[in-house]
Amino acid sequence: MRPFGALLGADEAKAKLLGAARRVQRVEDAPLDAAWGRVAAEDLASPLDVPGFARSTMDGYAVRSADAGPRRVVGEIPAGATVLPKLGPGEAARIATGAPLPPGADAVVRVEDAREDGSFRVAPKPGQFVDAAGSDLARGAPVLRAGDVLTPARLGLVASVGLARVRMLAKPRVALFSSGDELLSPGKEAQPLRIFDSNTITLRALLAREGAEVFPQPALPDELDALRDALRAAARSHDLVLTSGGASVGARDLVVDALRAEGEVLFHGVRVKPGKPLLAGRVGEALVVGLPGNPTSALSNASIFVAPLVRRLAGLPDAAERATRASLGADVRGEPDRHLFLPVRLEAGRAFPTFKGSGALTSLASSDGWIGVPEGATLAAGAQVDVHGW
Ligand code: AMP
Ligand code: MG
């Protein structure tokens, strides 16, 4: 056993990790239907006016607002019309919502404001119920700015200027390893004294949700050379190498030794519960994070430290707004020297702790998210807490 040195506080560890992260520089050109939730790589200026022509915002009559008295209806303009009547004095044309205004017209009178005899209840004002050409987006105006998250509305805006593809940041590439001689892949036959690897699937889902391109790797044995080879090889072609298992200080916990041999250790050991053995460092250009193998520790650490790290690498903003405010359903006693991350279940705006013990994946599976309890704090039932969804 090689005991931990001084442990970092949770905030300090997170800051150190985020401070070491650099947003991916790689850019790719991809179709809009693969772009949702991605990050725009560069400014995009509109190549044209939207709308490209003055159009009616109502079903009604296109008119010349300067005319007086009843109008003579001389035509009909549906959306998509390509031939437009030219309005002379005293003339109007029926027009559909979205249809182009005919030459001569400068206003639209709504159907409900028109009478049978061609007169109108209210005299039309110039420009009424008309979208001028370029009124939504003028040619040259910004459609996207570098760093914008590609939301559904922004993707629609890109499509509205006629583009089918967009330049976006590449997803951070994450190599995902589990380690431990006892591990067996799900789908294989159960074997006595071995356990199924659950971390790979849990972490894969979490990483993908935060914008990573995940490359799951075969489980590693508890052997220094194998761990070193894996770190070295994976670091060459990934932005982040994430391991679970073997991160603690037991004789067979060799990830820290492998990391030290192949690169540098940023920190090892954080004052959190669960997940104290958290390990971070780098090998070449790649960041390396070693999670403890215990599934609750691995998921807890991943939610708190790795999710924001991946978002930082991806160029995505912090996801703090995903937290839900709730009132605590029971008293919670913190730990004197560990920041506690407690799984909770949400029920009608109240948060109930589900923690059963650090090995119990069911205490997480039955929870909706976690709350943080600072070192030494005691939270009384009824206190307002932020529940961070898994
Ligand atoms: P370790 O961090 O390697 O000391 O592992 C702590 C505990 O987590 C042990 O009981 C391991 O068997 C278990 N464990 C390690 N890796 C995994 C994994 N990928 N899936 C499920 N359990 C694991
Ligand atoms: Mg182990």
PDB file of C-alpha atoms in Angstrom, residues 18-311:
ATOM      1  CA  LEU A  18     -10.946  22.066 -16.098  1.00  0.00           C
ATOM      2  CA  GLY A  19      -7.868  24.280 -16.066  1.00  0.00           C
ATOM      3  CA  ALA A  20      -5.901  21.546 -17.815  1.00  0.00           C
ATOM      4  CA  ALA A  21      -8.558  21.085 -20.513  1.00  0.00           C
ATOM      5  CA  ARG A  22      -8.301  22.711 -23.909  1.00  0.00           C
ATOM      6  CA  ARG A  23     -11.246  22.897 -26.277  1.00  0.00           C
ATOM      7  CA  VAL A  24     -10.835  20.662 -29.313  1.00  0.00           C
ATOM      8  CA  GLN A  25      -9.393  22.484 -32.324  1.00  0.00           C
ATOM      9  CA  ARG A  26     -10.489  20.023 -34.989  1.00  0.00           C
ATOM     10  CA  VAL A  27     -13.306  21.188 -37.208  1.00  0.00           C
ATOM     11  CA  GLU A  28     -15.634  19.178 -39.395  1.00  0.00           C
ATOM     12  CA  ASP A  29     -18.237  19.956 -41.976  1.00  0.00           C
ATOM     13  CA  ALA A  30     -21.396  17.955 -41.290  1.00  0.00           C
ATOM     14  CA  PRO A  31     -25.022  17.795 -42.419  1.00  0.00           C
ATOM     15  CA  LEU A  32     -27.562  19.703 -40.330  1.00  0.00           C
ATOM     16  CA  ASP A  33     -29.326  16.518 -39.300  1.00  0.00           C
ATOM     17  CA  ALA A  34     -26.177  15.411 -37.475  1.00  0.00           C
ATOM     18  CA  ALA A  35     -25.584  18.807 -35.895  1.00  0.00           C
ATOM     19  CA  TRP A  36     -28.035  19.084 -33.040  1.00  0.00           C
ATOM     20  CA  GLY A  37     -26.289  19.900 -29.739  1.00  0.00           C
ATOM     21  CA  ARG A  38     -22.919  20.405 -31.451  1.00  0.00           C
ATOM     22  CA  VAL A  39     -20.851  23.602 -31.423  1.00  0.00           C
ATOM     23  CA  ALA A  40     -20.475  26.009 -34.362  1.00  0.00           C
ATOM     24  CA  ALA A  41     -16.826  26.252 -35.368  1.00  0.00           C
ATOM     25  CA  GLU A  42     -16.967  29.618 -37.103  1.00  0.00           C
ATOM     26  CA  ASP A  43     -19.098  32.685 -37.710  1.00  0.00           C
ATOM     27  CA  LEU A  44     -21.609  32.250 -40.483  1.00  0.00           C
ATOM     28  CA  ALA A  45     -23.044  35.272 -42.315  1.00  0.00           C
ATOM     29  CA  SER A  46     -26.297  35.004 -44.204  1.00  0.00           C
ATOM     30  CA  PRO A  47     -25.753  34.643 -47.968  1.00  0.00           C
ATOM     31  CA  LEU A  48     -29.211  36.079 -48.656  1.00  0.00           C
ATOM     32  CA  ASP A  49     -32.176  38.039 -47.298  1.00  0.00           C
ATOM     33  CA  VAL A  50     -34.766  36.136 -45.238  1.00  0.00           C
ATOM     34  CA  PRO A  51     -37.461  36.421 -46.371  1.00  0.00           C
ATOM     35  CA  GLY A  52     -36.157  36.948 -49.861  1.00  0.00           C
ATOM     36  CA  PHE A  53     -39.221  38.982 -50.871  1.00  0.00           C
ATOM     37  CA  ALA A  54     -41.890  41.098 -49.130  1.00  0.00           C
ATOM     38  CA  ARG A  55     -44.571  38.658 -47.998  1.00  0.00           C
ATOM     39  CA  SER A  56     -47.969  38.716 -46.384  1.00  0.00           C
ATOM     40  CA  THR A  57     -48.247  37.644 -42.738  1.00  0.00           C
ATOM     41  CA  MET A  58     -52.019  37.125 -43.031  1.00  0.00           C
ATOM     42  CA  ASP A  59     -54.659  35.661 -45.307  1.00  0.00           C
ATOM     43  CA  GLY A  60     -56.394  38.677 -46.832  1.00  0.00           C
ATOM     44  CA  TYR A  61     -55.996  41.259 -49.562  1.00  0.00           C
ATOM     45  CA  ALA A  62     -52.878  42.880 -50.931  1.00  0.00           C
ATOM     46  CA  VAL A  63     -53.626  46.576 -51.447  1.00  0.00           C
ATOM     47  CA  ARG A  64     -52.168  49.972 -52.235  1.00  0.00           C
ATOM     48  CA  SER A  65     -52.602  51.768 -48.911  1.00  0.00           C
ATOM     49  CA  ALA A  66     -52.852  55.187 -50.585  1.00  0.00           C
ATOM     50  CA  ASP A  67     -56.055  54.211 -52.440  1.00  0.00           C
ATOM     51  CA  ALA A  68     -59.431  55.139 -50.990  1.00  0.00           C
ATOM     52  CA  GLY A  69     -62.831  53.460 -51.287  1.00  0.00           C
ATOM     53  CA  PRO A  70     -63.768  49.912 -52.310  1.00  0.00           C
ATOM     54  CA  ARG A  71     -61.177  47.855 -54.250  1.00  0.00           C
ATOM     55  CA  ARG A  72     -61.637  45.668 -57.269  1.00  0.00           C
ATOM     56  CA  VAL A  73     -60.159  42.193 -56.734  1.00  0.00           C
ATOM     57  CA  VAL A  74     -58.035  41.404 -59.774  1.00  0.00           C
ATOM     58  CA  GLY A  75     -56.276  38.200 -58.830  1.00  0.00           C
ATOM     59  CA  GLU A  76     -55.292  35.608 -56.265  1.00  0.00           C
ATOM     60  CA  ILE A  77     -51.797  34.968 -54.913  1.00  0.00           C
ATOM     61  CA  PRO A  78     -51.187  31.653 -53.134  1.00  0.00           C
ATOM     62  CA  ALA A  79     -47.925  30.905 -51.259  1.00  0.00           C
ATOM     63  CA  GLY A  80     -45.450  29.752 -53.885  1.00  0.00           C
ATOM     64  CA  ALA A  81     -47.010  31.898 -56.622  1.00  0.00           C
ATOM     65  CA  THR A  82     -44.523  32.713 -59.366  1.00  0.00           C
ATOM     66  CA  VAL A  83     -46.657  34.992 -61.506  1.00  0.00           C
ATOM     67  CA  LEU A  84     -47.949  38.088 -59.679  1.00  0.00           C
ATOM     68  CA  PRO A  85     -50.623  40.517 -60.839  1.00  0.00           C
ATOM     69  CA  LYS A  86     -49.529  44.146 -60.965  1.00  0.00           C
ATOM     70  CA  LEU A  87     -51.925  46.280 -58.927  1.00  0.00           C
ATOM     71  CA  GLY A  88     -53.176  49.477 -60.477  1.00  0.00           C
ATOM     72  CA  PRO A  89     -55.133  52.225 -58.672  1.00  0.00           C
ATOM     73  CA  GLY A  90     -58.202  50.850 -56.840  1.00  0.00           C
ATOM     74  CA  GLU A  91     -57.111  47.231 -57.303  1.00  0.00           C
ATOM     75  CA  ALA A  92     -56.500  44.481 -54.732  1.00  0.00           C
ATOM     76  CA  ALA A  93     -55.502  40.816 -54.922  1.00  0.00           C
ATOM     77  CA  ARG A  94     -56.449  37.972 -52.619  1.00  0.00           C
ATOM     78  CA  ILE A  95     -53.271  36.853 -50.853  1.00  0.00           C
ATOM     79  CA  ALA A  96     -52.342  33.894 -48.650  1.00  0.00           C
ATOM     80  CA  THR A  97     -50.108  33.966 -45.571  1.00  0.00           C
ATOM     81  CA  GLY A  98     -46.491  33.747 -46.728  1.00  0.00           C
ATOM     82  CA  ALA A  99     -47.300  34.683 -50.339  1.00  0.00           C
ATOM     83  CA  PRO A 100     -45.288  37.421 -52.088  1.00  0.00           C
ATOM     84  CA  LEU A 101     -46.749  40.915 -52.232  1.00  0.00           C
ATOM     85  CA  PRO A 102     -47.534  41.858 -55.861  1.00  0.00           C
ATOM     86  CA  PRO A 103     -45.884  44.876 -57.465  1.00  0.00           C
ATOM     87  CA  GLY A 104     -47.723  48.061 -56.528  1.00  0.00           C
ATOM     88  CA  ALA A 105     -49.067  46.686 -53.197  1.00  0.00           C
ATOM     89  CA  ASP A 106     -47.625  47.922 -49.894  1.00  0.00           C
ATOM     90  CA  ALA A 107     -50.045  46.530 -47.289  1.00  0.00           C
ATOM     91  CA  VAL A 108     -52.356  43.625 -46.503  1.00  0.00           C
ATOM     92  CA  VAL A 109     -55.903  43.813 -45.171  1.00  0.00           C
ATOM     93  CA  ARG A 110     -56.980  40.761 -43.189  1.00  0.00           C
ATOM     94  CA  VAL A 111     -59.914  38.716 -44.482  1.00  0.00           C
ATOM     95  CA  GLU A 112     -61.815  39.519 -41.301  1.00  0.00           C
ATOM     96  CA  ASP A 113     -61.414  43.286 -41.950  1.00  0.00           C
ATOM     97  CA  ALA A 114     -62.843  43.110 -45.486  1.00  0.00           C
ATOM     98  CA  ARG A 115     -66.474  43.505 -46.567  1.00  0.00           C
ATOM     99  CA  GLU A 116     -68.306  41.786 -49.465  1.00  0.00           C
ATOM    100  CA  ASP A 117     -68.323  44.981 -51.561  1.00  0.00           C
ATOM    101  CA  GLY A 118     -64.506  45.295 -51.561  1.00  0.00           C
ATOM    102  CA  SER A 119     -64.387  47.981 -48.883  1.00  0.00           C
ATOM    103  CA  PHE A 120     -62.475  47.638 -45.623  1.00  0.00           C
ATOM    104  CA  ARG A 121     -63.564  48.237 -42.035  1.00  0.00           C
ATOM    105  CA  VAL A 122     -60.313  50.049 -41.246  1.00  0.00           C
ATOM    106  CA  ALA A 123     -58.185  52.050 -43.679  1.00  0.00           C
ATOM    107  CA  PRO A 124     -54.934  50.080 -44.285  1.00  0.00           C
ATOM    108  CA  LYS A 125     -51.672  51.597 -43.052  1.00  0.00           C
ATOM    109  CA  PRO A 126     -48.579  51.308 -45.249  1.00  0.00           C
ATOM    110  CA  GLY A 127     -46.636  48.131 -44.462  1.00  0.00           C
ATOM    111  CA  GLN A 128     -49.297  46.504 -42.327  1.00  0.00           C
ATOM    112  CA  PHE A 129     -49.226  42.690 -42.192  1.00  0.00           C
ATOM    113  CA  VAL A 130     -46.202  42.669 -44.471  1.00  0.00           C
ATOM    114  CA  ASP A 131     -42.747  41.224 -43.713  1.00  0.00           C
ATOM    115  CA  ALA A 132     -40.265  43.260 -45.704  1.00  0.00           C
ATOM    116  CA  ALA A 133     -37.521  41.426 -47.610  1.00  0.00           C
ATOM    117  CA  GLY A 134     -34.624  40.759 -45.212  1.00  0.00           C
ATOM    118  CA  SER A 135     -36.717  41.713 -42.161  1.00  0.00           C
ATOM    119  CA  ASP A 136     -35.902  38.475 -40.313  1.00  0.00           C
ATOM    120  CA  LEU A 137     -32.312  38.221 -41.443  1.00  0.00           C
ATOM    121  CA  ALA A 138     -30.610  40.639 -43.819  1.00  0.00           C
ATOM    122  CA  ARG A 139     -27.979  39.385 -46.233  1.00  0.00           C
ATOM    123  CA  GLY A 140     -24.601  39.494 -44.413  1.00  0.00           C
ATOM    124  CA  ALA A 141     -26.148  39.425 -40.937  1.00  0.00           C
ATOM    125  CA  PRO A 142     -24.852  36.767 -38.516  1.00  0.00           C
ATOM    126  CA  VAL A 143     -26.619  33.402 -38.672  1.00  0.00           C
ATOM    127  CA  LEU A 144     -24.183  31.742 -36.246  1.00  0.00           C
ATOM    128  CA  ARG A 145     -21.242  32.859 -34.182  1.00  0.00           C
ATOM    129  CA  ALA A 146     -18.266  30.602 -33.469  1.00  0.00           C
ATOM    130  CA  GLY A 147     -18.972  28.760 -30.227  1.00  0.00           C
ATOM    131  CA  ASP A 148     -22.772  28.832 -30.522  1.00  0.00           C
ATOM    132  CA  VAL A 149     -24.447  25.611 -29.456  1.00  0.00           C
ATOM    133  CA  LEU A 150     -26.492  24.306 -32.381  1.00  0.00           C
ATOM    134  CA  THR A 151     -29.977  24.372 -30.901  1.00  0.00           C
ATOM    135  CA  PRO A 152     -33.059  23.365 -32.932  1.00  0.00           C
ATOM    136  CA  ALA A 153     -33.835  27.050 -33.595  1.00  0.00           C
ATOM    137  CA  ARG A 154     -30.312  27.825 -34.793  1.00  0.00           C
ATOM    138  CA  LEU A 155     -30.301  24.786 -37.063  1.00  0.00           C
ATOM    139  CA  GLY A 156     -33.568  26.057 -38.508  1.00  0.00           C
ATOM    140  CA  LEU A 157     -31.999  29.445 -39.124  1.00  0.00           C
ATOM    141  CA  VAL A 158     -29.115  27.826 -41.012  1.00  0.00           C
ATOM    142  CA  ALA A 159     -31.607  25.854 -43.103  1.00  0.00           C
ATOM    143  CA  SER A 160     -33.594  29.040 -43.772  1.00  0.00           C
ATOM    144  CA  VAL A 161     -30.647  30.574 -45.587  1.00  0.00           C
ATOM    145  CA  GLY A 162     -30.486  27.510 -47.819  1.00  0.00           C
ATOM    146  CA  LEU A 163     -27.535  25.656 -46.317  1.00  0.00           C
ATOM    147  CA  ALA A 164     -27.623  21.907 -45.641  1.00  0.00           C
ATOM    148  CA  ARG A 165     -24.274  21.623 -43.866  1.00  0.00           C
ATOM    149  CA  VAL A 166     -22.466  23.517 -41.145  1.00  0.00           C
ATOM    150  CA  ARG A 167     -18.866  23.764 -39.892  1.00  0.00           C
ATOM    151  CA  MET A 168     -18.717  22.481 -36.340  1.00  0.00           C
ATOM    152  CA  LEU A 169     -16.160  21.492 -33.738  1.00  0.00           C
ATOM    153  CA  ALA A 170     -15.257  17.815 -33.764  1.00  0.00           C
ATOM    154  CA  LYS A 171     -16.444  15.863 -30.746  1.00  0.00           C
ATOM    155  CA  PRO A 172     -13.724  15.175 -28.189  1.00  0.00           C
ATOM    156  CA  ARG A 173     -12.456  11.627 -28.636  1.00  0.00           C
ATOM    157  CA  VAL A 174     -12.530   9.635 -25.421  1.00  0.00           C
ATOM    158  CA  ALA A 175     -10.898   6.220 -24.972  1.00  0.00           C
ATOM    159  CA  LEU A 176     -12.744   4.302 -22.277  1.00  0.00           C
ATOM    160  CA  PHE A 177     -11.098   1.475 -20.362  1.00  0.00           C
ATOM    161  CA  SER A 178     -12.186  -0.559 -17.419  1.00  0.00           C
ATOM    162  CA  SER A 179      -9.506  -2.433 -15.537  1.00  0.00           C
ATOM    163  CA  GLY A 180      -9.496  -5.368 -13.178  1.00  0.00           C
ATOM    164  CA  ASP A 181      -8.680  -9.077 -13.499  1.00  0.00           C
ATOM    165  CA  GLU A 182     -12.127  -9.944 -12.168  1.00  0.00           C
ATOM    166  CA  LEU A 183     -14.078  -8.276 -14.979  1.00  0.00           C
ATOM    167  CA  LEU A 184     -16.255 -10.067 -17.461  1.00  0.00           C
ATOM    168  CA  SER A 185     -18.085  -8.417 -20.371  1.00  0.00           C
ATOM    169  CA  PRO A 186     -21.890  -8.418 -20.176  1.00  0.00           C
ATOM    170  CA  GLY A 187     -23.259 -10.971 -22.630  1.00  0.00           C
ATOM    171  CA  LYS A 188     -20.662 -13.578 -21.645  1.00  0.00           C
ATOM    172  CA  GLU A 189     -21.570 -16.496 -19.421  1.00  0.00           C
ATOM    173  CA  ALA A 190     -21.361 -15.742 -15.691  1.00  0.00           C
ATOM    174  CA  GLN A 191     -18.300 -17.244 -13.978  1.00  0.00           C
ATOM    175  CA  PRO A 192     -17.745 -17.941 -10.301  1.00  0.00           C
ATOM    176  CA  LEU A 193     -15.763 -15.206  -8.500  1.00  0.00           C
ATOM    177  CA  ARG A 194     -15.911 -12.828 -11.437  1.00  0.00           C
ATOM    178  CA  ILE A 195     -18.131  -9.776 -11.910  1.00  0.00           C
ATOM    179  CA  PHE A 196     -19.680  -8.181 -14.939  1.00  0.00           C
ATOM    180  CA  ASP A 197     -18.203  -4.902 -16.107  1.00  0.00           C
ATOM    181  CA  SER A 198     -20.959  -2.336 -15.612  1.00  0.00           C
ATOM    182  CA  ASN A 199     -18.812   0.803 -15.642  1.00  0.00           C
ATOM    183  CA  THR A 200     -18.088   0.703 -19.360  1.00  0.00           C
ATOM    184  CA  ILE A 201     -21.743   0.929 -20.295  1.00  0.00           C
ATOM    185  CA  THR A 202     -22.550   3.522 -17.606  1.00  0.00           C
ATOM    186  CA  LEU A 203     -19.635   5.755 -18.525  1.00  0.00           C
ATOM    187  CA  ARG A 204     -20.193   5.332 -22.220  1.00  0.00           C
ATOM    188  CA  ALA A 205     -23.730   6.673 -21.873  1.00  0.00           C
ATOM    189  CA  LEU A 206     -22.640   9.577 -19.702  1.00  0.00           C
ATOM    190  CA  LEU A 207     -19.779  10.563 -22.008  1.00  0.00           C
ATOM    191  CA  ALA A 208     -21.978  10.424 -25.096  1.00  0.00           C
ATOM    192  CA  ARG A 209     -24.589  12.592 -23.406  1.00  0.00           C
ATOM    193  CA  GLU A 210     -21.968  15.259 -22.691  1.00  0.00           C
ATOM    194  CA  GLY A 211     -20.874  15.433 -26.318  1.00  0.00           C
ATOM    195  CA  ALA A 212     -17.983  12.958 -26.530  1.00  0.00           C
ATOM    196  CA  GLU A 213     -17.226  10.467 -29.249  1.00  0.00           C
ATOM    197  CA  VAL A 214     -16.597   7.386 -27.133  1.00  0.00           C
ATOM    198  CA  PHE A 215     -14.247   4.558 -28.018  1.00  0.00           C
ATOM    199  CA  PRO A 216     -14.813   1.722 -25.533  1.00  0.00           C
ATOM    200  CA  GLN A 217     -11.807  -0.570 -25.228  1.00  0.00           C
ATOM    201  CA  PRO A 218     -11.416  -4.140 -23.961  1.00  0.00           C
ATOM    202  CA  ALA A 219     -10.958  -4.417 -20.169  1.00  0.00           C
ATOM    203  CA  LEU A 220      -7.372  -4.177 -18.959  1.00  0.00           C
ATOM    204  CA  PRO A 221      -5.703  -6.573 -16.521  1.00  0.00           C
ATOM    205  CA  ASP A 222      -4.144  -5.342 -13.269  1.00  0.00           C
ATOM    206  CA  GLU A 223      -0.673  -5.384 -14.815  1.00  0.00           C
ATOM    207  CA  LEU A 224       1.616  -2.409 -15.039  1.00  0.00           C
ATOM    208  CA  ASP A 225       2.944  -3.099 -18.529  1.00  0.00           C
ATOM    209  CA  ALA A 226      -0.504  -3.636 -19.998  1.00  0.00           C
ATOM    210  CA  LEU A 227      -1.756  -0.426 -18.363  1.00  0.00           C
ATOM    211  CA  ARG A 228       1.250   1.545 -19.583  1.00  0.00           C
ATOM    212  CA  ASP A 229       0.905   0.250 -23.131  1.00  0.00           C
ATOM    213  CA  ALA A 230      -2.802   1.080 -23.137  1.00  0.00           C
ATOM    214  CA  LEU A 231      -2.328   4.634 -21.817  1.00  0.00           C
ATOM    215  CA  ARG A 232       0.491   5.369 -24.210  1.00  0.00           C
ATOM    216  CA  ALA A 233      -1.351   4.050 -27.271  1.00  0.00           C
ATOM    217  CA  ALA A 234      -4.703   5.633 -26.413  1.00  0.00           C
ATOM    218  CA  ALA A 235      -3.162   9.025 -25.623  1.00  0.00           C
ATOM    219  CA  ARG A 236      -1.898   9.316 -29.192  1.00  0.00           C
ATOM    220  CA  SER A 237      -5.310   9.440 -30.783  1.00  0.00           C
ATOM    221  CA  HIS A 238      -7.702  10.648 -28.076  1.00  0.00           C
ATOM    222  CA  ASP A 239      -8.345  13.887 -26.200  1.00  0.00           C
ATOM    223  CA  LEU A 240      -9.204  12.056 -23.002  1.00  0.00           C
ATOM    224  CA  VAL A 241      -8.346   8.622 -21.685  1.00  0.00           C
ATOM    225  CA  LEU A 242     -10.796   7.523 -19.025  1.00  0.00           C
ATOM    226  CA  THR A 243     -10.183   4.441 -16.924  1.00  0.00           C
ATOM    227  CA  SER A 244     -12.146   2.845 -14.125  1.00  0.00           C
ATOM    228  CA  GLY A 245     -10.739   0.499 -11.515  1.00  0.00           C
ATOM    229  CA  GLY A 246      -7.253   0.219 -10.064  1.00  0.00           C
ATOM    230  CA  ALA A 247      -7.064   3.907  -9.154  1.00  0.00           C
ATOM    231  CA  SER A 248      -6.673   3.461  -5.407  1.00  0.00           C
ATOM    232  CA  VAL A 249      -3.600   2.656  -3.330  1.00  0.00           C
ATOM    233  CA  GLY A 250      -3.756  -1.144  -3.033  1.00  0.00           C
ATOM    234  CA  ALA A 251      -0.954  -3.388  -4.278  1.00  0.00           C
ATOM    235  CA  ARG A 252      -2.914  -4.181  -7.475  1.00  0.00           C
ATOM    236  CA  ASP A 253      -4.024  -0.589  -8.086  1.00  0.00           C
ATOM    237  CA  LEU A 254      -1.512   0.277 -10.748  1.00  0.00           C
ATOM    238  CA  VAL A 255      -3.133   2.980 -12.856  1.00  0.00           C
ATOM    239  CA  VAL A 256      -1.314   5.737 -10.950  1.00  0.00           C
ATOM    240  CA  ASP A 257       2.011   3.969 -11.500  1.00  0.00           C
ATOM    241  CA  ALA A 258       1.277   3.581 -15.190  1.00  0.00           C
ATOM    242  CA  LEU A 259       0.320   7.242 -15.456  1.00  0.00           C
ATOM    243  CA  ARG A 260       3.443   8.382 -13.636  1.00  0.00           C
ATOM    244  CA  ALA A 261       5.610   6.237 -15.887  1.00  0.00           C
ATOM    245  CA  GLU A 262       4.008   7.430 -19.144  1.00  0.00           C
ATOM    246  CA  GLY A 263       3.178  11.024 -18.298  1.00  0.00           C
ATOM    247  CA  GLU A 264       2.417  13.173 -15.274  1.00  0.00           C
ATOM    248  CA  VAL A 265       0.009  13.039 -12.371  1.00  0.00           C
ATOM    249  CA  LEU A 266      -2.016  16.219 -11.740  1.00  0.00           C
ATOM    250  CA  PHE A 267      -3.618  14.925  -8.574  1.00  0.00           C
ATOM    251  CA  HIS A 268      -4.497  11.668  -6.865  1.00  0.00           C
ATOM    252  CA  GLY A 269      -7.064  11.624  -4.092  1.00  0.00           C
ATOM    253  CA  VAL A 270      -9.937  14.061  -3.515  1.00  0.00           C
ATOM    254  CA  ARG A 271     -11.901  14.785  -0.357  1.00  0.00           C
ATOM    255  CA  VAL A 272     -15.155  13.406  -1.768  1.00  0.00           C
ATOM    256  CA  LYS A 273     -17.363  10.522  -0.789  1.00  0.00           C
ATOM    257  CA  PRO A 274     -17.770   8.312  -2.670  1.00  0.00           C
ATOM    258  CA  GLY A 275     -14.832   8.397  -5.065  1.00  0.00           C
ATOM    259  CA  LYS A 276     -11.831   9.486  -3.012  1.00  0.00           C
ATOM    260  CA  PRO A 277      -9.214   7.692  -5.187  1.00  0.00           C
ATOM    261  CA  LEU A 278      -9.928   9.943  -8.210  1.00  0.00           C
ATOM    262  CA  LEU A 279      -6.786  10.307 -10.313  1.00  0.00           C
ATOM    263  CA  ALA A 280      -5.967  12.855 -13.008  1.00  0.00           C
ATOM    264  CA  GLY A 281      -2.993  13.570 -15.207  1.00  0.00           C
ATOM    265  CA  ARG A 282      -1.846  13.714 -18.769  1.00  0.00           C
ATOM    266  CA  VAL A 283       0.087  11.622 -21.254  1.00  0.00           C
ATOM    267  CA  GLY A 284       1.351  13.722 -24.137  1.00  0.00           C
ATOM    268  CA  GLU A 285      -1.502  15.931 -25.333  1.00  0.00           C
ATOM    269  CA  ALA A 286      -4.205  13.716 -23.824  1.00  0.00           C
ATOM    270  CA  LEU A 287      -5.771  14.155 -20.423  1.00  0.00           C
ATOM    271  CA  VAL A 288      -6.099  11.023 -18.329  1.00  0.00           C
ATOM    272  CA  VAL A 289      -8.698  10.512 -15.635  1.00  0.00           C
ATOM    273  CA  GLY A 290      -8.667   7.382 -13.479  1.00  0.00           C
ATOM    274  CA  LEU A 291     -11.898   6.606 -11.662  1.00  0.00           C
ATOM    275  CA  PRO A 292     -12.175   4.100  -8.850  1.00  0.00           C
ATOM    276  CA  GLY A 293     -13.856   0.883 -10.018  1.00  0.00           C
ATOM    277  CA  ASN A 294     -16.647   0.834  -7.515  1.00  0.00           C
ATOM    278  CA  PRO A 295     -19.666   1.578  -9.733  1.00  0.00           C
ATOM    279  CA  THR A 296     -21.173   4.195  -7.433  1.00  0.00           C
ATOM    280  CA  SER A 297     -17.821   5.936  -7.040  1.00  0.00           C
ATOM    281  CA  ALA A 298     -17.181   5.770 -10.771  1.00  0.00           C
ATOM    282  CA  LEU A 299     -20.544   7.280 -11.709  1.00  0.00           C
ATOM    283  CA  SER A 300     -20.429   9.874  -8.953  1.00  0.00           C
ATOM    284  CA  ASN A 301     -16.949  11.019  -9.974  1.00  0.00           C
ATOM    285  CA  ALA A 302     -17.888  10.942 -13.629  1.00  0.00           C
ATOM    286  CA  SER A 303     -20.953  13.130 -13.065  1.00  0.00           C
ATOM    287  CA  ILE A 304     -19.107  15.657 -10.957  1.00  0.00           C
ATOM    288  CA  PHE A 305     -15.701  15.836 -12.613  1.00  0.00           C
ATOM    289  CA  VAL A 306     -15.725  14.121 -15.990  1.00  0.00           C
ATOM    290  CA  ALA A 307     -19.011  15.494 -17.372  1.00  0.00           C
ATOM    291  CA  PRO A 308     -17.900  19.139 -17.048  1.00  0.00           C
ATOM    292  CA  LEU A 309     -14.473  18.190 -18.375  1.00  0.00           C
ATOM    293  CA  VAL A 310     -15.963  16.652 -21.513  1.00  0.00           C
ATOM    294  CA  ARG A 311     -18.199  19.684 -22.029  1.00  0.00           C
TER     295      ARG A 311
END
